[in-house]
Structures are given as structure tokens and as C-alpha cells.
């Protein structure tokens, strides 16, 4: 667990996806920074966060790769009473991010709310190893918060990939050439992330970005150890390109992985970057 950062007002963002999970149990809550609505909701303070717990359960005796696994997430107060109402934020009542321990795998999905504090989704894990599940919620009447859990997917061990900061923040994904620029990269200060998107072939600006979960795009940031989860909000939700600008605050120096998600022609693409915050 880590301490966290305070008072960031962020708008959040998030995404979509498809299925999820495995078997788990063993809570380790991390929790950090917030998220919020497109208006500017605040991140929950520690007292509020402590009053809400999430219980993650995966179907089956043990979770293995490439097999449907149903994940149930129950949201309760600290006395164990279910919390029943959740605000819709970025078009969803719960956003779930799943990452492998080395952050090479990223998935963003939306469990369905079944009532009585219970969310459910079916997904698959690509390999064995440790995965972190992070659920973002805003119980009605409270601020945005996230709850997380590490789980183990059984099977042959797979090699971990190194997380290395990139010298050039430029990637081509699905024919889009995305360049990330960050003004004064430093800890503890609100800064801007600008994603400039061009057609990879023609080098012309992309101006047909479509809204994704009610905004121009969604950005998720995790520290290299997956302990600090930052949400980020667009400064201009309605733009369609070629620049998509977001604000966030890195709580401390270190290596972070950033995933930007954007949509064109009805299809979401995800672009990852690794940065070192001095
Ligand atoms: Cu989401």
C-alpha cells in the first residue's frame, strides 16, 4: 500500500473491453488517485475509501489462461452491508482495468451491474502470472474511488517484460501515428499530456476521432509497480483531433506506464507509453 496523493481533481476516463478474470483472494488495496466525472468530481478521501470495500471473486477453483472466467465484484460498506447505488461516470457504473504485473498486458472492461452491490463480467487472461484488477466506482453520494486486488493465473511461468522508459514517445497503432508530449514532466504538479495523432501513411492530422465513453479519449496511468493508479481527464472532451489533451498529476517520481485509448471508425485503439518522472 502506498500513500497517496491528495486532492487531485480529475476527470476520469475509462473504457471498455471485454471479459475478465480469475480466482482470487487476498486483498491488497491500493488506491490512489481519483477519477471523476466530466465535470470535476473529487477523488474520495481516505475515510470515505475505508468505508467501502470490494470483494473480488473469480469462478472456478483456479484461474488458468485463455479460459472464460467470471468475475464478481461485490461492493459493501465496512459493516458488510451492500452498497446499492452507483453513479454513472463516463457512461459506466464501474470501470475495470486489468494489468499483468509487468504491465505488458492491459485490458479495460465494464462489468454489468446486477443490483445489490454486485457487478459481474466474464473475461480471459492471456497468460499465467499475477494480474491486478482495479475497479473504479462512484457510490452515489460519495466521491470517485478505486478498489483493487491481485490475482494469480496458474500455469507455466512466463517471462516478465522489462518496463523501460522510452526516449521517444511515438508509436504507430492501427495506422495511427501517436506522439505524446508532456509539459514539464515532474512529480506532484499538475501537468498536461498531449497526444497528437496523425495518419501513419500520409502524416496528415487525424481529425475524425470519435467520442469514447463520452470524451475524446481515455487515459490510464499506473506506476511501474502497479501501486499508483492515476486517472486523467481530457481538457477538451469534444475535440475530434488531431490533438487530445489531458491533465494529471504524478504523485511521486518514478517510472509510469500510460495507456491512451481513442476511437476512430467505431474501433478503439490503445497506445502505451512508458515515462520516467524525475
Ligand atoms: Cu471503463
Short mmCIF file of N, CA, C and O in Angstrom, two decimals, residues 31 43 52 71 87 109 116 203 224 238 254:
data_model
loop_
_atom_site.label_atom_id
_atom_site.label_comp_id
_atom_site.label_asym_id
_atom_site.label_seq_id
_atom_site.Cartn_x
_atom_site.Cartn_y
_atom_site.Cartn_z
N UNK A 31 -4.77 2.11 -3.93
CA UNK A 31 -5.65 3.10 -4.16
C UNK A 31 -5.06 4.41 -4.12
O UNK A 31 -4.43 4.75 -3.23
N UNK A 43 -11.88 13.14 -5.93
CA UNK A 43 -11.49 11.82 -5.52
C UNK A 43 -11.84 11.66 -4.06
O UNK A 43 -11.74 12.60 -3.27
N UNK A 52 -15.70 1.77 2.24
CA UNK A 52 -16.21 0.98 1.11
C UNK A 52 -15.24 -0.15 0.86
O UNK A 52 -14.03 0.05 0.80
N UNK A 71 -15.94 -12.98 -13.19
CA UNK A 71 -15.53 -12.24 -12.00
C UNK A 71 -16.74 -11.54 -11.42
O UNK A 71 -17.50 -10.90 -12.14
N UNK A 87 -23.11 6.00 -9.23
CA UNK A 87 -23.24 6.99 -10.29
C UNK A 87 -22.68 6.44 -11.59
O UNK A 87 -21.74 5.64 -11.58
N UNK A 109 -12.43 -3.05 -19.15
CA UNK A 109 -13.74 -3.64 -19.38
C UNK A 109 -14.77 -3.07 -18.40
O UNK A 109 -14.40 -2.40 -17.44
N UNK A 116 -27.96 -4.90 -5.90
CA UNK A 116 -27.45 -5.31 -4.59
C UNK A 116 -25.93 -5.28 -4.48
O UNK A 116 -25.32 -6.19 -3.91
N UNK A 203 0.91 11.04 -42.94
CA UNK A 203 1.39 12.04 -42.00
C UNK A 203 0.43 13.22 -41.85
O UNK A 203 0.79 14.25 -41.31
N UNK A 224 5.11 1.82 -12.18
CA UNK A 224 5.70 0.57 -12.66
C UNK A 224 5.37 -0.62 -11.76
O UNK A 224 5.26 -1.74 -12.22
N UNK A 238 -14.63 17.45 -26.25
CA UNK A 238 -15.35 17.36 -27.51
C UNK A 238 -14.48 17.36 -28.75
O UNK A 238 -14.98 17.25 -29.85
N UNK A 254 9.44 8.45 -10.52
CA UNK A 254 9.49 7.02 -10.82
C UNK A 254 9.04 6.75 -12.24
O UNK A 254 8.80 7.66 -13.01
#
